[in-house]
Amino acid sequence: MSSRSTRLRFALVALAVAVAGLAAAGPAAAAAPRTTAQPATVARTAAIPVDFVDLTTSPLPADAKGHKVTVTYRNDSAAPLTVAPQLLVESPHAGPFPAPSDLTVECRTAAGCWEPVELGTRTGTLFTDLSTAQRTPAPGATLTETYHVTVTTPGAQGTLHPRVALYA
């Protein structure tokens, strides 16, 4: 594992701890989560992820067109499992770091509409929030989140890195 990857994991775990603390702080942070098209119950935990399932990365398409990114996870365990799909936009090693204003990210709702997703940023990486994305798919169920990513700033660079956070 590279030192950049290790730093990124450490930064994201630290951020997850901070976000979990904020989620317990007030009603604004407890807004209703998105509903997915796949059967899954919504999890409300303040836990931090114990692991991540990294999915196939791809270059950030900087062509001002919308691109679909799908995050899929199958619960192969014998019990319900809390997971959270996440989309990262990692910056090039030498910069420039993308900013949340460089792209728009939307997530498809169960009704088929696109809902805007706000991006956080830390150490040159943009990310979707884990606390609002937590779901608990039943044993054997597949959870799928579909994102629509559009680069709005010409020349923005990076890598799309979908993944799934796993909770104990």
Coordinates of N, CA and C in Angstrom, one line a residue, residues 1-151:
M1 N 0.8 -1.2 0.0 CA 0.0 0.0 0.0 C 0.9 1.2 0.0
S2 N 0.6 2.2 -0.9 CA 1.4 3.4 -1.0 C 1.2 4.3 0.2
S3 N 2.2 5.2 0.5 CA 2.0 6.1 1.6 C 0.9 7.1 1.3
R4 N 0.6 7.5 0.1 CA -0.5 8.3 -0.3 C -1.8 7.7 0.1
S5 N -1.9 6.4 -0.3 CA -3.1 5.6 0.1 C -3.3 5.5 1.6
T6 N -2.2 5.3 2.3 CA -2.3 5.2 3.8 C -2.8 6.5 4.4
R7 N -2.2 7.6 3.9 CA -2.6 8.9 4.4 C -4.0 9.2 4.1
L8 N -4.5 8.8 2.9 CA -5.8 9.0 2.5 C -6.8 8.3 3.4
R9 N -6.5 7.0 3.6 CA -7.3 6.2 4.5 C -7.4 6.8 5.9
F10 N -6.2 7.2 6.5 CA -6.2 7.8 7.8 C -7.0 9.1 7.8
A11 N -6.9 9.9 6.8 CA -7.6 11.2 6.7 C -9.1 10.9 6.7
L12 N -9.5 9.9 5.9 CA -10.9 9.6 5.7 C -11.5 9.0 7.0
V13 N -10.8 8.2 7.7 CA -11.3 7.7 9.0 C -11.4 8.8 10.0
A14 N -10.4 9.7 10.0 CA -10.5 10.8 11.0 C -11.7 11.7 10.6
L15 N -12.0 11.9 9.3 CA -13.1 12.7 8.9 C -14.4 12.0 9.3
A16 N -14.5 10.6 9.1 CA -15.7 9.9 9.5 C -16.0 10.0 11.0
V17 N -14.9 10.0 11.8 CA -15.1 10.2 13.2 C -15.7 11.6 13.5
A18 N -15.2 12.6 12.9 CA -15.7 14.0 13.1 C -17.1 14.1 12.6
V19 N -17.4 13.5 11.4 CA -18.8 13.6 10.8 C -19.8 12.9 11.7
A20 N -19.4 11.7 12.2 CA -20.2 10.9 13.1 C -20.6 11.8 14.4
G21 N -19.6 12.5 14.9 CA -19.9 13.3 16.1 C -20.8 14.5 15.7
L22 N -20.7 15.0 14.5 CA -21.6 16.1 14.1 C -23.0 15.6 13.9
A23 N -23.1 14.3 13.4 CA -24.4 13.8 13.1 C -25.3 13.7 14.4
A24 N -24.6 13.5 15.5 CA -25.4 13.4 16.8 C -25.7 14.7 17.3
A25 N -25.1 15.8 16.7 CA -25.2 17.1 17.3 C -26.6 17.8 17.1
G26 N -27.3 17.5 16.1 CA -28.5 18.3 15.9 C -29.4 17.8 14.8
P27 N -30.6 18.4 14.7 CA -31.6 17.9 13.7 C -31.2 18.1 12.3
A28 N -30.4 19.2 12.0 CA -30.0 19.4 10.6 C -29.1 18.3 10.1
A29 N -28.3 17.7 10.9 CA -27.4 16.6 10.5 C -28.2 15.3 10.4
A30 N -29.4 15.3 10.9 CA -30.1 14.0 10.9 C -31.2 14.0 9.8
A31 N -30.9 14.7 8.8 CA -31.9 14.8 7.6 C -32.1 13.4 7.1
A32 N -33.2 13.2 6.5 CA -33.6 11.8 6.0 C -32.6 11.5 4.8
P33 N -32.1 10.3 4.8 CA -31.2 9.8 3.8 C -31.9 9.5 2.5
R34 N -31.1 9.4 1.4 CA -31.7 9.0 0.1 C -32.3 7.6 0.2
T35 N -33.2 7.3 -0.7 CA -33.8 6.0 -0.8 C -33.2 5.4 -2.0
T36 N -32.7 4.1 -1.9 CA -32.1 3.5 -3.1 C -33.2 2.6 -3.7
A37 N -32.9 2.2 -5.0 CA -33.8 1.3 -5.7 C -33.7 -0.1 -5.2
Q38 N -32.6 -0.4 -4.5 CA -32.4 -1.8 -4.1 C -32.9 -2.0 -2.7
P39 N -33.4 -3.2 -2.3 CA -33.9 -3.4 -0.9 C -32.8 -3.3 0.1
A40 N -32.9 -2.3 1.0 CA -32.0 -2.2 2.1 C -32.6 -1.3 3.1
T41 N -32.3 -1.5 4.4 CA -32.8 -0.6 5.4 C -31.8 0.4 5.7
V42 N -32.2 1.6 6.1 CA -31.3 2.7 6.4 C -30.7 2.4 7.8
A43 N -29.4 2.5 7.8 CA -28.7 2.4 9.1 C -28.4 3.7 9.7
R44 N -28.5 3.8 11.0 CA -28.2 5.1 11.7 C -27.2 4.7 12.8
T45 N -25.9 4.7 12.4 CA -24.9 4.4 13.4 C -23.9 5.5 13.4
A46 N -23.3 5.7 14.5 CA -22.2 6.7 14.7 C -20.9 6.0 14.6
A47 N -20.8 4.7 14.2 CA -19.6 4.0 14.1 C -18.7 4.5 12.9
I48 N -17.5 4.1 13.0 CA -16.6 4.4 11.9 C -16.4 3.2 11.1
P49 N -16.1 3.3 9.8 CA -15.9 2.1 9.0 C -14.7 1.3 9.5
V50 N -14.8 0.0 9.4 CA -13.7 -0.9 9.8 C -12.9 -1.4 8.6
D51 N -13.5 -1.2 7.4 CA -12.8 -1.5 6.1 C -13.5 -0.9 4.9
F52 N -12.8 -0.9 3.8 CA -13.4 -0.4 2.6 C -13.2 -1.5 1.5
V53 N -14.2 -1.6 0.6 CA -14.1 -2.4 -0.6 C -13.8 -1.4 -1.8
D54 N -12.6 -1.4 -2.3 CA -12.3 -0.5 -3.4 C -12.8 -1.1 -4.7
L55 N -13.4 -0.2 -5.5 CA -13.9 -0.6 -6.8 C -13.1 -0.1 -7.9
T56 N -13.3 -0.4 -9.1 CA -12.5 0.0 -10.2 C -12.4 1.6 -10.4
T57 N -11.2 2.1 -10.4 CA -11.1 3.5 -10.6 C -11.1 3.9 -12.1
S58 N -11.3 5.2 -12.4 CA -11.2 5.6 -13.8 C -10.8 7.1 -13.8
P59 N -10.2 7.6 -14.9 CA -9.9 9.0 -14.9 C -11.1 9.9 -14.8
L60 N -11.0 11.1 -14.2 CA -12.0 12.0 -14.1 C -12.3 12.6 -15.5
P61 N -13.5 12.4 -16.1 CA -13.8 12.8 -17.5 C -14.0 14.3 -17.5
A62 N -13.0 15.1 -18.0 CA -13.0 16.5 -17.9 C -13.6 17.1 -19.3
D63 N -14.7 16.6 -19.7 CA -15.2 17.0 -21.0 C -16.6 17.7 -20.9
A64 N -16.9 18.2 -19.7 CA -18.2 18.9 -19.4 C -19.4 18.1 -19.7
K65 N -19.3 16.8 -19.9 CA -20.5 16.0 -20.1 C -20.7 15.2 -18.9
G66 N -22.0 14.8 -18.6 CA -22.3 14.0 -17.5 C -21.9 12.6 -17.7
H67 N -21.4 12.0 -16.7 CA -20.9 10.6 -16.7 C -21.5 9.8 -15.6
K68 N -22.0 8.6 -15.9 CA -22.6 7.8 -14.8 C -21.5 6.9 -14.2
V69 N -21.6 6.9 -12.8 CA -20.7 6.0 -12.0 C -21.6 5.2 -11.1
T70 N -21.4 3.9 -11.2 CA -22.3 3.0 -10.4 C -21.4 2.3 -9.3
V71 N -21.9 2.4 -8.1 CA -21.3 1.7 -6.9 C -22.2 0.6 -6.5
T72 N -21.7 -0.6 -6.6 CA -22.5 -1.8 -6.3 C -21.8 -2.7 -5.2
Y73 N -22.6 -3.2 -4.3 CA -22.0 -4.1 -3.3 C -23.1 -5.2 -3.0
R74 N -22.6 -6.4 -3.0 CA -23.5 -7.5 -2.6 C -23.2 -8.0 -1.3
N75 N -24.2 -8.1 -0.4 CA -24.0 -8.7 1.0 C -24.0 -10.2 0.9
D76 N -22.8 -10.8 0.9 CA -22.6 -12.2 0.8 C -22.6 -12.8 2.2
S77 N -22.7 -12.1 3.2 CA -22.7 -12.6 4.6 C -24.1 -13.2 4.9
A78 N -24.1 -13.9 6.1 CA -25.3 -14.6 6.5 C -26.2 -13.6 7.4
A79 N -25.8 -12.4 7.6 CA -26.5 -11.5 8.4 C -26.6 -10.1 7.7
P80 N -27.5 -9.3 8.1 CA -27.5 -7.9 7.6 C -26.2 -7.2 7.9
L81 N -25.7 -6.4 7.0 CA -24.4 -5.7 7.1 C -24.5 -4.2 6.8
T82 N -24.1 -3.4 7.7 CA -24.1 -1.9 7.4 C -23.0 -1.6 6.5
V83 N -23.3 -0.9 5.4 CA -22.3 -0.4 4.4 C -22.7 1.0 4.0
A84 N -21.7 1.7 3.4 CA -22.0 3.0 2.8 C -21.2 3.2 1.5
P85 N -22.0 3.3 0.4 CA -21.3 3.6 -0.9 C -20.7 5.0 -0.8
Q86 N -19.5 5.2 -1.5 CA -18.9 6.4 -1.5 C -18.2 6.6 -2.8
L87 N -18.1 7.9 -3.2 CA -17.4 8.3 -4.4 C -16.3 9.3 -4.0
L88 N -15.0 8.9 -4.4 CA -13.9 9.8 -4.1 C -13.4 10.4 -5.4
V89 N -13.0 11.6 -5.4 CA -12.3 12.2 -6.6 C -10.9 12.5 -6.0
E90 N -9.9 11.7 -6.4 CA -8.5 11.9 -6.0 C -7.8 12.8 -6.9
S91 N -7.0 13.7 -6.4 CA -6.2 14.6 -7.2 C -5.0 14.0 -7.8
P92 N -4.4 14.6 -8.8 CA -3.2 14.1 -9.3 C -2.1 14.2 -8.3
H93 N -1.1 13.4 -8.3 CA 0.0 13.4 -7.3 C 0.7 14.8 -7.2
A94 N 0.8 15.5 -8.3 CA 1.5 16.8 -8.2 C 0.5 18.0 -8.3
G95 N -0.8 17.7 -8.1 CA -1.8 18.8 -8.2 C -2.1 19.1 -9.6
P96 N -3.0 20.0 -9.9 CA -3.7 20.8 -8.9 C -4.8 20.0 -8.2
F97 N -5.2 20.4 -7.0 CA -6.2 19.7 -6.3 C -7.6 20.2 -6.8
P98 N -8.5 19.2 -7.1 CA -9.8 19.7 -7.5 C -10.6 20.2 -6.3
A99 N -11.5 21.2 -6.6 CA -12.3 21.8 -5.5 C -13.7 21.3 -5.7
P100 N -14.6 21.4 -4.7 CA -16.0 21.0 -4.9 C -16.7 21.8 -6.0
S101 N -16.2 23.0 -6.3 CA -16.9 23.8 -7.3 C -16.4 23.3 -8.7
D102 N -15.5 22.4 -8.8 CA -15.0 22.0 -10.1 C -15.9 20.9 -10.8
L103 N -16.8 20.4 -10.0 CA -17.7 19.4 -10.6 C -19.0 19.3 -9.8
T104 N -20.0 18.7 -10.5 CA -21.2 18.5 -9.8 C -21.4 16.9 -9.7
V105 N -22.0 16.5 -8.6 CA -22.2 15.1 -8.4 C -23.7 15.0 -8.0
E106 N -24.4 14.1 -8.6 CA -25.8 13.8 -8.3 C -26.0 12.3 -8.1
C107 N -27.0 11.9 -7.3 CA -27.2 10.5 -7.0 C -28.7 10.3 -7.4
R108 N -28.9 9.1 -8.1 CA -30.2 8.8 -8.5 C -31.1 8.3 -7.4
T109 N -32.3 8.8 -7.2 CA -33.2 8.4 -6.2 C -34.0 7.2 -6.6
A110 N -34.7 6.5 -5.7 CA -35.6 5.4 -6.1 C -36.6 5.8 -7.1
A111 N -37.0 7.1 -7.2 CA -38.0 7.5 -8.1 C -37.4 7.9 -9.5
G112 N -36.1 7.7 -9.6 CA -35.4 7.9 -10.9 C -34.9 9.4 -11.1
C113 N -35.1 10.2 -10.1 CA -34.7 11.6 -10.2 C -33.2 11.7 -9.7
W114 N -32.6 12.8 -10.2 CA -31.2 13.1 -9.7 C -31.2 14.1 -8.6
E115 N -30.6 13.7 -7.5 CA -30.5 14.5 -6.3 C -29.1 15.0 -6.1
P116 N -28.9 16.3 -5.9 CA -27.5 16.8 -5.8 C -26.8 16.2 -4.5
V117 N -25.5 16.0 -4.7 CA -24.7 15.4 -3.6 C -23.6 16.5 -3.3
E118 N -23.5 16.9 -2.1 CA -22.4 17.8 -1.7 C -21.2 17.0 -1.5
L119 N -20.1 17.7 -1.8 CA -18.8 17.0 -1.7 C -18.0 17.7 -0.5
G120 N -17.3 16.8 0.2 CA -16.4 17.3 1.2 C -15.0 17.3 0.6
T121 N -14.0 17.9 1.2 CA -12.7 17.9 0.7 C -11.7 17.8 1.9
R122 N -10.6 17.0 1.6 CA -9.6 16.9 2.6 C -8.3 16.4 1.9
T123 N -7.2 16.9 2.2 CA -5.9 16.5 1.7 C -5.9 16.3 0.2
G124 N -6.6 17.2 -0.6 CA -6.6 17.1 -2.0 C -7.6 16.1 -2.6
T125 N -8.5 15.5 -1.8 CA -9.5 14.5 -2.2 C -10.9 15.0 -2.0
L126 N -11.7 14.9 -2.9 CA -13.2 15.2 -2.8 C -13.9 13.9 -2.4
F127 N -15.0 14.0 -1.6 CA -15.6 12.7 -1.3 C -17.1 13.0 -0.9
T128 N -17.9 12.0 -1.2 CA -19.3 12.0 -0.8 C -19.4 11.6 0.7
D129 N -20.4 12.0 1.4 CA -20.5 11.8 2.8 C -20.9 10.3 3.1
L130 N -20.3 9.7 4.1 CA -20.6 8.3 4.5 C -21.8 8.3 5.4
S131 N -22.0 9.2 6.3 CA -23.0 9.1 7.3 C -24.4 9.1 6.7
T132 N -24.6 9.9 5.6 CA -26.0 9.9 5.0 C -26.1 8.7 4.0
A133 N -25.1 8.0 3.7 CA -25.2 7.0 2.7 C -25.3 5.6 3.3
Q134 N -25.3 5.5 4.6 CA -25.3 4.1 5.3 C -26.6 3.4 5.0
R135 N -26.4 2.1 4.6 CA -27.6 1.3 4.3 C -27.2 -0.1 5.0
T136 N -28.3 -0.9 5.2 CA -28.1 -2.2 5.7 C -28.8 -3.3 4.8
P137 N -28.1 -3.7 3.8 CA -28.7 -4.7 2.9 C -28.8 -6.1 3.6
A138 N -29.9 -6.7 3.4 CA -30.2 -8.1 3.9 C -29.2 -9.1 3.3
P139 N -29.0 -10.2 4.0 CA -28.1 -11.2 3.4 C -28.6 -11.6 2.0
G140 N -27.6 -11.6 1.1 CA -27.8 -11.9 -0.3 C -28.3 -10.7 -1.2
A141 N -28.6 -9.6 -0.5 CA -29.1 -8.4 -1.3 C -28.0 -7.7 -1.9
T142 N -28.3 -7.0 -3.0 CA -27.3 -6.1 -3.7 C -27.7 -4.7 -3.5
L143 N -26.8 -3.9 -3.1 CA -27.0 -2.4 -3.0 C -26.3 -1.7 -4.1
T144 N -27.1 -0.9 -4.8 CA -26.5 -0.1 -5.9 C -26.8 1.4 -5.8
E145 N -25.8 2.2 -5.9 CA -26.0 3.7 -6.0 C -25.5 4.1 -7.3
T146 N -26.2 5.0 -8.0 CA -25.8 5.5 -9.3 C -25.5 7.0 -9.1
Y147 N -24.4 7.4 -9.5 CA -24.0 8.8 -9.5 C -23.8 9.4 -10.9
H148 N -24.1 10.7 -11.0 CA -23.9 11.4 -12.2 C -22.9 12.5 -11.9
V149 N -21.7 12.4 -12.6 CA -20.6 13.3 -12.3 C -20.3 14.1 -13.6
T150 N -20.3 15.5 -13.4 CA -20.0 16.4 -14.5 C -18.9 17.4 -14.0
V151 N -17.8 17.4 -14.8 CA -16.8 18.4 -14.5 C -17.2 19.7 -15.1

